Tab-separated table of C-alpha atoms and ligand atoms in Angstrom:
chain	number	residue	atom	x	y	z
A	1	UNK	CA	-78.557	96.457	7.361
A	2	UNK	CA	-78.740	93.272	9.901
A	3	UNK	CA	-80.813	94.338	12.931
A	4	UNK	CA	-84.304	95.087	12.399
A	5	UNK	CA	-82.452	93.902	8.862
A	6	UNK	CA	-83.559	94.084	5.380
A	7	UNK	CA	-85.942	91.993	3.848
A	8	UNK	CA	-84.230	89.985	1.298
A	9	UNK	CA	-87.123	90.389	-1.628
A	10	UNK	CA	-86.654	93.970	-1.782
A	11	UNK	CA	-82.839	94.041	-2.541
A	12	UNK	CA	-82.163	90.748	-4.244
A	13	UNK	CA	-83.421	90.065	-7.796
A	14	UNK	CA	-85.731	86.860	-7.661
A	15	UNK	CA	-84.285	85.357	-10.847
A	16	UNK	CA	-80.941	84.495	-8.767
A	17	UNK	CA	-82.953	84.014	-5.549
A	18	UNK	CA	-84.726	80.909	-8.041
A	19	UNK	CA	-81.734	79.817	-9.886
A	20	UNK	CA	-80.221	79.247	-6.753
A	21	UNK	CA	-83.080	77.633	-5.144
A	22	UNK	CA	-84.240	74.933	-8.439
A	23	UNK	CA	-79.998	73.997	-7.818
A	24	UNK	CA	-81.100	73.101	-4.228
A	25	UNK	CA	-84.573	71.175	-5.052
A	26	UNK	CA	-82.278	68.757	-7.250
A	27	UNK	CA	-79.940	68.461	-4.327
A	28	UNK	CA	-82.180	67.855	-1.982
A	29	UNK	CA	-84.787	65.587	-3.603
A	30	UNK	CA	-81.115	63.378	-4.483
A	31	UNK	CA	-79.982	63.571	-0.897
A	32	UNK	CA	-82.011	61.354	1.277
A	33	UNK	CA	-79.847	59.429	3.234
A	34	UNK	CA	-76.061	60.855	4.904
A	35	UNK	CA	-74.911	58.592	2.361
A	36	UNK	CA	-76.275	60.057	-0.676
A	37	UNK	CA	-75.436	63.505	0.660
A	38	UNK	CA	-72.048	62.491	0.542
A	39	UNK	CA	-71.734	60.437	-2.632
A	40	UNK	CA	-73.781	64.052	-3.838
A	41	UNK	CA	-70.469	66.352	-2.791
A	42	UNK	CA	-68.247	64.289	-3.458
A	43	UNK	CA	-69.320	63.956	-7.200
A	44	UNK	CA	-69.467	67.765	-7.044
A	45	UNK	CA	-64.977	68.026	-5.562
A	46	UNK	CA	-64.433	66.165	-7.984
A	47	UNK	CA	-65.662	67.860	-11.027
A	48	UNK	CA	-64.514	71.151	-9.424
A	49	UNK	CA	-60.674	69.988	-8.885
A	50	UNK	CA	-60.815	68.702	-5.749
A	51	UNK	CA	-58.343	65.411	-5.318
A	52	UNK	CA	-59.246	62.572	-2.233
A	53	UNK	CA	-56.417	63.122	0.313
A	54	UNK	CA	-55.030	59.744	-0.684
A	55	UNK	CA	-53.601	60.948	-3.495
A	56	UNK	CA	-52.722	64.470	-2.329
A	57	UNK	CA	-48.451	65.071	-2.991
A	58	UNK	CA	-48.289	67.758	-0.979
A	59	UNK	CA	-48.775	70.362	-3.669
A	60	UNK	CA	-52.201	70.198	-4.541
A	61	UNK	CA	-54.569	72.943	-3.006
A	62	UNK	CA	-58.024	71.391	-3.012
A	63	UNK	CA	-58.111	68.043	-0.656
A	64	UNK	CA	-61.014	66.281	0.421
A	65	UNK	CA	-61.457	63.570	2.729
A	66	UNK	CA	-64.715	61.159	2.652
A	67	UNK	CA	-65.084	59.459	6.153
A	68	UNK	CA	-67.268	55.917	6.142
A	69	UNK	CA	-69.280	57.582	3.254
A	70	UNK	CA	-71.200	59.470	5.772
A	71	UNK	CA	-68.904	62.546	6.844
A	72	UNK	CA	-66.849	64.651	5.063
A	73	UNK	CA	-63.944	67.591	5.125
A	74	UNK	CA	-63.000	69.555	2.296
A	75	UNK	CA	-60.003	72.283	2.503
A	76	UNK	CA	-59.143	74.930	-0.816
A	77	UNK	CA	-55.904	77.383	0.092
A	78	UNK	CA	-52.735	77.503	2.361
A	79	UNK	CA	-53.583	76.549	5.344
A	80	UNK	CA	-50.860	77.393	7.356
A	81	UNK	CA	-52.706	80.923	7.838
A	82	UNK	CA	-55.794	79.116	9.291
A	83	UNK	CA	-58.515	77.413	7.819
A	84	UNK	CA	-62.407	79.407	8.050
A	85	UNK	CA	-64.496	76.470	7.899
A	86	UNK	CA	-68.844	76.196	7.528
A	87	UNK	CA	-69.408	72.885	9.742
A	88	UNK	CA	-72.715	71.209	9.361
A	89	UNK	CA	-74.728	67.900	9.823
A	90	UNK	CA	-76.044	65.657	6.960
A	91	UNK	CA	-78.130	63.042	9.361
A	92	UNK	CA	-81.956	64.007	9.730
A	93	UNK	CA	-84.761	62.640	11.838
A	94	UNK	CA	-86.322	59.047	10.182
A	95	UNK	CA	-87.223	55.840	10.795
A	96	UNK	CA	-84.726	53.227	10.532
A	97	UNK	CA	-85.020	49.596	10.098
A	98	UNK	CA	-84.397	47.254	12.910
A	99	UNK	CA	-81.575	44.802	12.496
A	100	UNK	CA	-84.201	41.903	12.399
A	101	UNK	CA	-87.244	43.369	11.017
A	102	UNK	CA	-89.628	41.698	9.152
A	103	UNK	CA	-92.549	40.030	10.441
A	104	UNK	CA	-96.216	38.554	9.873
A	105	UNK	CA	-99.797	39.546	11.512
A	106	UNK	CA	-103.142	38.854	10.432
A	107	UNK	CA	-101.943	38.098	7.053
A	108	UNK	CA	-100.024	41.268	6.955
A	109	UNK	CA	-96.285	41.433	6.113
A	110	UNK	CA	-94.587	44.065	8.011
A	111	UNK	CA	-91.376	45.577	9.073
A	112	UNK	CA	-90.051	47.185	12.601
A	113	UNK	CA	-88.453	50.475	12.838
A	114	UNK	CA	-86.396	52.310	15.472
A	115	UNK	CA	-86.624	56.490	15.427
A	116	UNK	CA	-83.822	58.141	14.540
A	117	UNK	CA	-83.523	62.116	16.187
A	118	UNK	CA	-86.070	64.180	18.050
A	119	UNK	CA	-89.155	63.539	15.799
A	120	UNK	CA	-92.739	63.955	16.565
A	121	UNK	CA	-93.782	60.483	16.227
A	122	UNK	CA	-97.688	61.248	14.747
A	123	UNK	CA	-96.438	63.346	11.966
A	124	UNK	CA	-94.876	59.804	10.421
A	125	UNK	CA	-98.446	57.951	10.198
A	126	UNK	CA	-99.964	57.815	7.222
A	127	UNK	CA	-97.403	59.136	5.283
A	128	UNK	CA	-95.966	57.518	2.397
A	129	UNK	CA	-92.162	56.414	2.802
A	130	UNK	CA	-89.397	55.074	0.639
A	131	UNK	CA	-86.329	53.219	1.765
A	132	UNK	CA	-83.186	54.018	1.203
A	133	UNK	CA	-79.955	53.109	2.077
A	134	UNK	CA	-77.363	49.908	1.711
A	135	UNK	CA	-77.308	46.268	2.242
A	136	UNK	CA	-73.501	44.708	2.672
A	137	UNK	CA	-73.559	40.658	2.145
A	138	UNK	CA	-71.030	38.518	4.128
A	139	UNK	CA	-68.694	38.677	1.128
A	140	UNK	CA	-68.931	42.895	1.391
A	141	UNK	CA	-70.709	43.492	-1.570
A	142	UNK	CA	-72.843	46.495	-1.140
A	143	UNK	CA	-76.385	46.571	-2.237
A	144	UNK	CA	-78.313	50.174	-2.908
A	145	UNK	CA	-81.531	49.950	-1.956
A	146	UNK	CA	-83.907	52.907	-3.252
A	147	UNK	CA	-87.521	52.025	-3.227
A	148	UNK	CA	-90.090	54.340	-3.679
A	149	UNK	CA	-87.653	57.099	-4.888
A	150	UNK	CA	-89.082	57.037	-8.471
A	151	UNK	CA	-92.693	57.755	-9.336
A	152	UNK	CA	-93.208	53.821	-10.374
A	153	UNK	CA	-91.694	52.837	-7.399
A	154	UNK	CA	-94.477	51.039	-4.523
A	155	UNK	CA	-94.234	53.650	-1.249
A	156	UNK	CA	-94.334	51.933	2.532
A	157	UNK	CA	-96.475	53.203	5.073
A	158	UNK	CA	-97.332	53.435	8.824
A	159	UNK	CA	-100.979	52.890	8.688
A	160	UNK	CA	-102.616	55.457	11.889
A	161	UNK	CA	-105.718	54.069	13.412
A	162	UNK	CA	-109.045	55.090	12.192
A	163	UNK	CA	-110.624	57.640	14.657
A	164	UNK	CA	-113.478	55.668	15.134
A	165	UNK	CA	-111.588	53.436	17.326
A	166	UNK	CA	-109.251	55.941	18.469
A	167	UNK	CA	-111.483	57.979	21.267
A	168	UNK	CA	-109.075	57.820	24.000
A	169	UNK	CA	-107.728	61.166	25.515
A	170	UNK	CA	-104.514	60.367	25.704
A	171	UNK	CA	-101.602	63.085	25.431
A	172	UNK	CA	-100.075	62.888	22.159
A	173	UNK	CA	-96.548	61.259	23.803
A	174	UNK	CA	-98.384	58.500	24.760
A	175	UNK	CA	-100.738	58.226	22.229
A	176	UNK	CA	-97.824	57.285	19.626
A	177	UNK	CA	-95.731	54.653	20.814
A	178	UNK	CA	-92.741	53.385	18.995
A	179	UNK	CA	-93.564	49.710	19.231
A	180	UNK	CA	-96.496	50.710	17.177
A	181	UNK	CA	-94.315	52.255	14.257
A	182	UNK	CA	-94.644	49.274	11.891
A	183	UNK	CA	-94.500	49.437	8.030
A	184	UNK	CA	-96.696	47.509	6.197
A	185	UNK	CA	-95.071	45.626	3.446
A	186	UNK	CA	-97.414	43.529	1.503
A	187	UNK	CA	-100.252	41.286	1.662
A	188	UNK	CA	-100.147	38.248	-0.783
A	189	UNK	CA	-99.281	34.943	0.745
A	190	UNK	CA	-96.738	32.549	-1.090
A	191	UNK	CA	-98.515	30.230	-2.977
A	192	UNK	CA	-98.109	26.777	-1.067
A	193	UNK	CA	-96.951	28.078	2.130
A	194	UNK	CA	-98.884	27.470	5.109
A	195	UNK	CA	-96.714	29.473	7.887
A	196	UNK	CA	-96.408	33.156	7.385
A	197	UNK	CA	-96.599	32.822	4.299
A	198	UNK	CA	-97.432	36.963	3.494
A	199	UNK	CA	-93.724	37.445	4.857
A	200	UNK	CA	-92.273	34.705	3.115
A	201	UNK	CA	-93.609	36.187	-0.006
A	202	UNK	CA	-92.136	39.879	0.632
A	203	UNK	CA	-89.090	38.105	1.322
A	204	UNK	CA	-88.814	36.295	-2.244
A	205	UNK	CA	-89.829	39.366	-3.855
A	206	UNK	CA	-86.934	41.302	-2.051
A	207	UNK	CA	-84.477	38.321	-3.154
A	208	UNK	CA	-85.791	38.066	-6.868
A	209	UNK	CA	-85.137	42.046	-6.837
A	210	UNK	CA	-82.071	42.447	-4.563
A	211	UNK	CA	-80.376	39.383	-4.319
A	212	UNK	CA	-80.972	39.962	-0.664
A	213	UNK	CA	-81.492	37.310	1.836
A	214	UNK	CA	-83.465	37.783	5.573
A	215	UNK	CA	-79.748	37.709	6.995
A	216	UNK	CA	-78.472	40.676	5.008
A	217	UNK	CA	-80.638	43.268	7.080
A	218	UNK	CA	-78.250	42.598	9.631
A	219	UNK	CA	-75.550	44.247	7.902
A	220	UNK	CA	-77.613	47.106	6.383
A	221	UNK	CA	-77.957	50.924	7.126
A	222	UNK	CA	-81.619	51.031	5.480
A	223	UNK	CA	-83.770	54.210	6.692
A	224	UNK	CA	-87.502	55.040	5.903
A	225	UNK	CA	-87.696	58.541	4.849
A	226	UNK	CA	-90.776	60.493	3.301
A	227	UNK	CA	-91.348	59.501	-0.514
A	228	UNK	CA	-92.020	63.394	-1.237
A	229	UNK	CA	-90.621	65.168	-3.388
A	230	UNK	CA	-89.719	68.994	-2.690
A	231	UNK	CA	-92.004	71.514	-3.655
A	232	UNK	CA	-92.683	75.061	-3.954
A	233	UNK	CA	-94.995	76.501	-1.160
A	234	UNK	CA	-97.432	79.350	-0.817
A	235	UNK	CA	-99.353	81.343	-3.782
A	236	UNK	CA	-96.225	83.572	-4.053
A	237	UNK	CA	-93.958	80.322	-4.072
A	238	UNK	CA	-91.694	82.167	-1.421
A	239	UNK	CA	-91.116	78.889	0.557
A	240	UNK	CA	-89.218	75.365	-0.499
A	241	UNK	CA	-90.772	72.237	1.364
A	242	UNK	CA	-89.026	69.294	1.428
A	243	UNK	CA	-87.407	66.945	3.827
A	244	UNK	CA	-84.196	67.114	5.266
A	245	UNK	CA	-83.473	70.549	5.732
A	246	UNK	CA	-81.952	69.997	9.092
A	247	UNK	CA	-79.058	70.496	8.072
A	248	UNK	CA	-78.446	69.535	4.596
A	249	UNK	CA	-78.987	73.162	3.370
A	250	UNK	CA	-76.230	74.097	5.531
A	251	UNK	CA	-74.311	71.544	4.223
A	252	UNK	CA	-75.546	72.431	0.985
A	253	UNK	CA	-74.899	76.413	0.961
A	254	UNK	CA	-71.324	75.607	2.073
A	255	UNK	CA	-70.375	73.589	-0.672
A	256	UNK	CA	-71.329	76.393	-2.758
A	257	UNK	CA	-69.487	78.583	-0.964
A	258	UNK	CA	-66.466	76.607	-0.689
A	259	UNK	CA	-66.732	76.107	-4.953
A	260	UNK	CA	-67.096	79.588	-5.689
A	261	UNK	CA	-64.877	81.578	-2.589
A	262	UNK	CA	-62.083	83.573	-3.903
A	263	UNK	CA	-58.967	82.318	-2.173
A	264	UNK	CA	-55.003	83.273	-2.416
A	265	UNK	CA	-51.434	82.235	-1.015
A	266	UNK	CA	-52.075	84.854	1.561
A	267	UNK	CA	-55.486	84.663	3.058
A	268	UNK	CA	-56.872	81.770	4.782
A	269	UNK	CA	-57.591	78.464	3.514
A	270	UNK	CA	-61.503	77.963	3.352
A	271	UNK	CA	-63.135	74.438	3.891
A	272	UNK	CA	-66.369	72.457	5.256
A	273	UNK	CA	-66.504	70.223	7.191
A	274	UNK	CA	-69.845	67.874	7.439
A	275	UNK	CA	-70.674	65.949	10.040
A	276	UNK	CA	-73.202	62.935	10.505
A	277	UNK	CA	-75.024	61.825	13.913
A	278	UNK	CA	-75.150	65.298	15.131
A	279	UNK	CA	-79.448	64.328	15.882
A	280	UNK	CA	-78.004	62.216	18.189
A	281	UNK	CA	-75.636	63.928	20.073
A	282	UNK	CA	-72.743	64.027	17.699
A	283	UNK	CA	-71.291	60.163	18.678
A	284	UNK	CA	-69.209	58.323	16.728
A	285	UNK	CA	-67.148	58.267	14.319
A	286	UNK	CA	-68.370	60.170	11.656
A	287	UNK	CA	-69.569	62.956	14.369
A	288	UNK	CA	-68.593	66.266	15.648
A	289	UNK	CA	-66.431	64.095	18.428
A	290	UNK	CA	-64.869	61.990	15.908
A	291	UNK	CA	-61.003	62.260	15.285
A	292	UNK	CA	-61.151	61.976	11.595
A	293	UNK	CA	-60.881	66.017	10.527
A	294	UNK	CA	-58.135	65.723	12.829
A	295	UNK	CA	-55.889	63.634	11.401
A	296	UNK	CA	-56.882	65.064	7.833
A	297	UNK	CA	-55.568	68.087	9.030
A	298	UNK	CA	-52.123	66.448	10.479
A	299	UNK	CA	-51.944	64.394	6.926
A	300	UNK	CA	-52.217	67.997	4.970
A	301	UNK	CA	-49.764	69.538	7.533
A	302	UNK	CA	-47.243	66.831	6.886
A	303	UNK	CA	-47.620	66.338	3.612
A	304	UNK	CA	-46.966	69.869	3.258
A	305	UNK	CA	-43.831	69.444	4.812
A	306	UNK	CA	-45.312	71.533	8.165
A	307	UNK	CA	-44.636	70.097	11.293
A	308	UNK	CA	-47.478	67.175	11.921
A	309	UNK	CA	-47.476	67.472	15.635
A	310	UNK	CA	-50.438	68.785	17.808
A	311	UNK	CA	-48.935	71.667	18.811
A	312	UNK	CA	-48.718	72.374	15.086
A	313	UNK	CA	-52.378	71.135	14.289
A	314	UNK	CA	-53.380	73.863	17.642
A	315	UNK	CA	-51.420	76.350	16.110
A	316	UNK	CA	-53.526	76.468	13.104
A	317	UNK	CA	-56.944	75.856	15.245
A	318	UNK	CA	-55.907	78.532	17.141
A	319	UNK	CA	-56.239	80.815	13.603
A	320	UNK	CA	-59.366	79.428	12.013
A	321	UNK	CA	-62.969	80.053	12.655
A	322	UNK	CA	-66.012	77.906	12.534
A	323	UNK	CA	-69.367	78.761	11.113
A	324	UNK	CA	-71.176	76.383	12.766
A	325	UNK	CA	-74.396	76.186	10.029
A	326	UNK	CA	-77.419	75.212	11.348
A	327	UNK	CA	-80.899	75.383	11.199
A	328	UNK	CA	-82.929	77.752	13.517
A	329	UNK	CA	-86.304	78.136	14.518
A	330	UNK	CA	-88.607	80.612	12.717
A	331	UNK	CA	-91.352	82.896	14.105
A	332	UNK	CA	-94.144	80.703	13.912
A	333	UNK	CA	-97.166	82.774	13.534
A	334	UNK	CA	-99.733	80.306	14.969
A	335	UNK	CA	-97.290	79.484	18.343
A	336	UNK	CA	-96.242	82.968	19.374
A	337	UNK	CA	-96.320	81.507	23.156
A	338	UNK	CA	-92.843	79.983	22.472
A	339	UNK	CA	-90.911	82.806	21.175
A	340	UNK	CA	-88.998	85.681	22.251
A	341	UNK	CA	-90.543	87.796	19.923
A	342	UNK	CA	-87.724	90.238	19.392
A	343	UNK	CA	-85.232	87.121	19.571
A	344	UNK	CA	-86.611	85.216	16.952
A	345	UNK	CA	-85.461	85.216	13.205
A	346	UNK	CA	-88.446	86.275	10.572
A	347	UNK	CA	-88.979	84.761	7.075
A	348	UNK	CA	-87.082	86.370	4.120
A	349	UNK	CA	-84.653	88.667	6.771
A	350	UNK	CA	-81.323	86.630	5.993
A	351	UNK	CA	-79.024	84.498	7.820
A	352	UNK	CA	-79.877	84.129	11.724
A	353	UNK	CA	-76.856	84.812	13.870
A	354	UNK	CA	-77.495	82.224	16.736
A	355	UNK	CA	-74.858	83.688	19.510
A	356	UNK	CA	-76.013	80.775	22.358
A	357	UNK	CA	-77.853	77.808	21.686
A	358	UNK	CA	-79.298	75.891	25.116
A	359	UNK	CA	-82.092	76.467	27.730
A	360	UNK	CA	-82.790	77.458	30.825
A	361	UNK	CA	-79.680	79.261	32.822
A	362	UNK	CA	-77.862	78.500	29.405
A	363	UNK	CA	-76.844	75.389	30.691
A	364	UNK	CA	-74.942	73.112	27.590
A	365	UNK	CA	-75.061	76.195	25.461
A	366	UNK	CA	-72.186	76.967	23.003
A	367	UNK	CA	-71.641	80.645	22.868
A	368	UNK	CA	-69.708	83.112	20.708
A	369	UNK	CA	-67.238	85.584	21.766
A	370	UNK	CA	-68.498	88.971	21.216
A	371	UNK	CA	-65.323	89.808	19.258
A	372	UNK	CA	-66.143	86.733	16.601
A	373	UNK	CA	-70.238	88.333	16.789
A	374	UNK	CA	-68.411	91.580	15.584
A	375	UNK	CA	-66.286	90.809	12.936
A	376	UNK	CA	-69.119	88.452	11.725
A	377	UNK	CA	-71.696	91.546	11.348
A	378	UNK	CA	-69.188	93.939	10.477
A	379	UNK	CA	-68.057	91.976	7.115
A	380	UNK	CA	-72.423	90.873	6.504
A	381	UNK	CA	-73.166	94.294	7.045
A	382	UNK	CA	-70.455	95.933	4.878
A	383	UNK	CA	-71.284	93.485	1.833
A	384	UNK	CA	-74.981	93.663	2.406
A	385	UNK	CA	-75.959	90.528	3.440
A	386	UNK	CA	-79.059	90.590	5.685
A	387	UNK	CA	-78.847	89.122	8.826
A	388	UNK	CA	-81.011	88.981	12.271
A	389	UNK	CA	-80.331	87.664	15.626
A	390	UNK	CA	-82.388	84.478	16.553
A	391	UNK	CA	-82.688	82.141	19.620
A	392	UNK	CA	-84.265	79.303	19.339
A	393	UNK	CA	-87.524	80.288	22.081
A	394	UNK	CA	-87.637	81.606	25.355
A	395	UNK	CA	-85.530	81.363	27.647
A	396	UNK	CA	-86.773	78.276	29.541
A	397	UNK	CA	-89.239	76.593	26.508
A	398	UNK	CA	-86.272	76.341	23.811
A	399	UNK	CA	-82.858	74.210	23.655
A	400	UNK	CA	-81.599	71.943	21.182
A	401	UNK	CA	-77.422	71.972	20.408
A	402	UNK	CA	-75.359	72.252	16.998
A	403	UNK	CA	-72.060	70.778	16.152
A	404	UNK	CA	-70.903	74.070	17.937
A	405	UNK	CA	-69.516	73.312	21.203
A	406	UNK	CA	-67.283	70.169	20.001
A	407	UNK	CA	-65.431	72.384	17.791
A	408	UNK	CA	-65.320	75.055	20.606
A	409	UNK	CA	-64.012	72.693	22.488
A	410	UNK	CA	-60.699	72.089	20.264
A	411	UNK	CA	-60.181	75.840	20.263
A	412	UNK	CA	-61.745	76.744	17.024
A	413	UNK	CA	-63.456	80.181	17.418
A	414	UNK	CA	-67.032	79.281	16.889
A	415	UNK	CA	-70.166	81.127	15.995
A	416	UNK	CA	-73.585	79.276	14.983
A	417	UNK	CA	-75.959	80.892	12.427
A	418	UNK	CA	-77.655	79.590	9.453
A	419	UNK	CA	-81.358	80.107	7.737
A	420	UNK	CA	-84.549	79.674	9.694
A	421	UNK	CA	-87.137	76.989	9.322
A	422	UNK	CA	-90.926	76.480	9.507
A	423	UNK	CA	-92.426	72.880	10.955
A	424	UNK	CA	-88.461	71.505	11.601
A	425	UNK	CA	-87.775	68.507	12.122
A	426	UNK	CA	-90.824	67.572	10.438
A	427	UNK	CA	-91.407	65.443	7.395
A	428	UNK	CA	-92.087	68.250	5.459
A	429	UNK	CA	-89.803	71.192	6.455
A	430	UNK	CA	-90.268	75.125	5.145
A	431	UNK	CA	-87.878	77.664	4.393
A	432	UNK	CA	-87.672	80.506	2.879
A	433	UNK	CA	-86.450	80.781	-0.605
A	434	UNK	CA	-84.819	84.516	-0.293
A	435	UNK	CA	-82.956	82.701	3.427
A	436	UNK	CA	-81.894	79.777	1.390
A	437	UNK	CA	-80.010	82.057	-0.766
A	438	UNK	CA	-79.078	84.925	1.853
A	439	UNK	CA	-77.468	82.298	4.414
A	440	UNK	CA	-74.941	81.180	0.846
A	441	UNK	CA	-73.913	84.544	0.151
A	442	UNK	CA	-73.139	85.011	3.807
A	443	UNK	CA	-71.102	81.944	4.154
A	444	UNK	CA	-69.257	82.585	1.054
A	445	UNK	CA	-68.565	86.442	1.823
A	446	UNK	CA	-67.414	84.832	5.725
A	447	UNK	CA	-65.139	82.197	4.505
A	448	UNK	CA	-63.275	84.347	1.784
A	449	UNK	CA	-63.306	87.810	4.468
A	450	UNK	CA	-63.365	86.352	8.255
B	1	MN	MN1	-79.549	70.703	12.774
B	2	MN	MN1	-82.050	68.881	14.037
C-alpha cells in the first residue's frame, strides 16, 4: 500500500466509488459561487445536528460558525484534547463583474469583467457563462442573481476573434488581454431611445426581472462562471469534469468526513474549516489570515467554561493537526516536460501526500514534519487507503501555495494532500472518480485516527 500504491479500481467496488461520486455532481453543479458553497454546508450542519455558534450553551457538541456567507468552521467532539481539522478553499478562478460595468459599442450591450485567480485567460472565450452571485440595494435587501444556471436560462459570452483576422504571432499572454474580456449582453435597442439605447434596454430588462437598478452593481458580488454542467468523462466514465474543483472537492470530501467520523469524550474533536480568497493569496477576512476561526475557537473554549485566553486557544493548537486539502497536479500525459516523473501523483492511485508546496530553492513552501508524514501513512496504510507522494512539477517549473503555511504559522501541525487534477484551474477541470472517493475515506480515517 501507498508508494508505488494501489490502484484504487482494483480494490474498491465501483458501485460506492459512483454513489459517492453522483453525491458530488449534485454538489458541485449547486456550488458555483463561495456563497452557494456555503449556503450548500450549511443546509447540510444543520440537518445533521449541527447548531450556529450563536446559540451554542456550552453543552452542545456540534458548532458551526458561517463567516460573511463565504467561510466557514465546523467542530464535532471535546475539544479540549485538540481539534484534527481538513482546511480547504471554496473561491475558484472566474470572471467577476466590475463595480460599474455595463456599457454600449456598435449597437452592442456589454459588460466589463475583472479576473479572479491564476486563470489562463483564452480558455474563457467563447465559452458560455452564467452569473451568479448577489445584489444588496441601499436599504440591504439582497438580490440572488442566477442566470443561465437552468437550461431555459440565456448564457453570456466572451466572443474570441475570428481567425481570419487574428494572424498575428503573438505569445498567448499577450494575445489575451483583460481589457478585452467583455461579455456581450444583448443587442435590441429601446424603442424610442436615441443614445445607447442597446444598454438602456439590457438595463430595463434587468430591472423588470430584478428590481435592480445601474447603481446596485455597486454593491454586488456577481461572478461569471462557466454555464456547464458536470459530466462524466472518458468511454470508461473514470473521470468527473466540472468546474470548480479547486478546492471545493476538498471542501466537499471533508464535510463528509466530518458527518460520518466516529468521535468520543476521549479522542479528539474533528472539524473543517473552509476558507475563501485562498486564489488570491488568502487576504481578508474570510481567508486563511483572517481571525474569525480564532475567536470561534475562544467562544467554544469559554463557553465551555475552559479558560478563553490565548495561551489556552495555543494550548489546544498546539494538539491539533491540519489536513490542509488541496488540489494537486496530475501526470499529464501530453506535458511530461513539467513533471518529476516519480514525484508526480497518477490517476486512480489515491490521495496525494503533498509534503512541500513552492518552487525553486523551496522558497514560500509550507512543509510537513516528517513525524506528521509518518503518522499520516502509517494510519492510510494500515486502513488501506491508497496514497502517493506528489509535487506539483519540477523543481524550478512548479509552485503555487495552499492554505498551509497560515495555519503553520499559528502552530497547527500541518500536512497538505488531497486528490489530483487534470486541466486545473481550467473551466472544465478532471478528476478521477476512484481519487474523488479515495481522498474522503482518507480524510475521514485521518480525522477520527490522527
Ligand atoms: Mn486550491
Ligand atoms: Mn487553485
Amino acid at each position: 500500500m501507498g508508494l508505488k500504491g494501489h490502484l484504487v479500481w482494483d480494490k474498491r467496488e465501483r458501485q460506492e466509488i459512483e454513489e459517492f461520486s453522483n453525491e458530488y455532481k449534485k454538489f458541485i453543479e449547486f456550488a458555483k459561487t463561495e456563497r452557494l458553497t456555503i449556503a450548500y454546508f450549511e443546509d447540510l450542519l444543520k440537518k445533521s445536528g449541527f447548531i450556529k455558534v450563536e446559540e451554542f450553551t456550552g453543552v452542545e457538541d456540534q458548532v458551526y460558525l458561517a463567516n460573511r456567507s463565504k467561510s466557514l468552521i465546523a467542530v464535532k467532539g471535546n475539544i479540549k484534547n485538540g481539534i484534527n481539522f481538513v482546511v480547504a478553499h471554496v473561491d475558484s478562478p472566474r470572471l467577476d463583474l466590475k463595480p460599474y460595468p455595463f456599457y454600449e459599442e456598435s449597437e452592442i450591450a456589454l459588460v466589463k469583467t475583472h479576473y479572479y485567480g491564476g486563470l489562463k485567460k483564452y480558455q474563457w472565450f467563447s465559452l458560455p457563462l452564467a452569473l451568479v452571485g448577489i445584489v444588496v440595494k441601499e436599504n440591504g435587501e439582497k438580490i440572488d442573481v442566477c442566470i443561465g444556471c437552468s437550461d431555459k436560462d440565456p448564457v453570456f459570452v466572451l466572443p474570441d476573434l475570428l481567425p481570419h483576422l487574428d494572424k498575428e504571432d503573438n505569445k498567448v499572454s499577450e494575445h489575451f488581454k483583460a481589457d478585452k474580456m467583455n461579455v456581450v449582453l444583448g443587442s435590441i435597442p429601446l424603442q424610442g431611445e436615441e443614445n445607447e439605447a442597446v444598454k438602456k434596454n439590457v438595463l430595463k430588462l434587468i430591472k423588470d426581472k430584478y428590481g435592480i437598478d445601474e447603481e446596485d452593481f455597486v454593491s454586488a458580488d456577481l461572478e461569471l462562471v462557466p454555464a456547464l454542467k458536470p459530466r462524466d468523462v472518458g468511454i470508461d466514465s473514470s473521470f468527473i469534469g466540472a468546474y470548480g474543483h479547486d478546492d471545493r472537492i476538498c471542501a466537499y470530501e471533508g464535510v463528509m468526513a466530518l458527518l460520518n467520523a466516529q468521535t468520543s469524550e476521549n479522542q479528539k474533536a474533528v472539524g473543517v474549516i473552509l476558507f475563501d480568497r485562498e486564489e488570491i493569496g488568502s487576504e481578508g477576512d474570510s481567508g486563511a489570515q483572517a481571525r474569525f476561526y480564532k475567536a470561534f475557537l475562544r467562544k467554544l473554549l469559554k463557553m465551555r467554561g475552559i479558560s478563553d485566553t490565548e495561551s489556552a486557544l495555543d494550548e489546544i493548537i498546539a494538539k491539533s493537526t491540519v489536513l490542509s486539502a488541496d488540489v494537486t497536479t496530475l501526470q499529464d500525459p501530453s506535458y511530461p516536460e513539467v513533471h518529476d516523473k516519480i514525484n508526480a501523483a497518477k490517476a486512480g492511485y489515491g490521495v496525494g501526500l503533498v509534503k512541500y508546496t513552492g518552487r525553486g530553492g523551496k522558497g514560500g513552501a509550507s512543509e510537513a514534519h516528517a513525524e506528521l508524514v509518518a503518522r499520516v501513512r502509517g494510519i492510510l496504510n494500515k486502513n488501506g487507503i491508497s496514497w502517493q507522494p506528489s509535487l506539483l512539477g519540477k523543481v524550478d517549473v512548479g509552485g503555487g501555495g495552499t492554505v498551509a503555511k497560515f495555519l503553520a504559522q499559528e502552530g497547527f501541525d500541518t500536512i497538505d494532500m488531497g486528490p489530483g487534477l487534470l486541466g486545473m484551474h481550467s473551466p472544465f477541470e478532471l478528476v478521477s472518480k476512484a481519487d474523488l472517493y479515495e481522498t474522503y475515506l482518507a480524510f475521514k480515517v485521518l480525522l477520527e485516527k490522527l
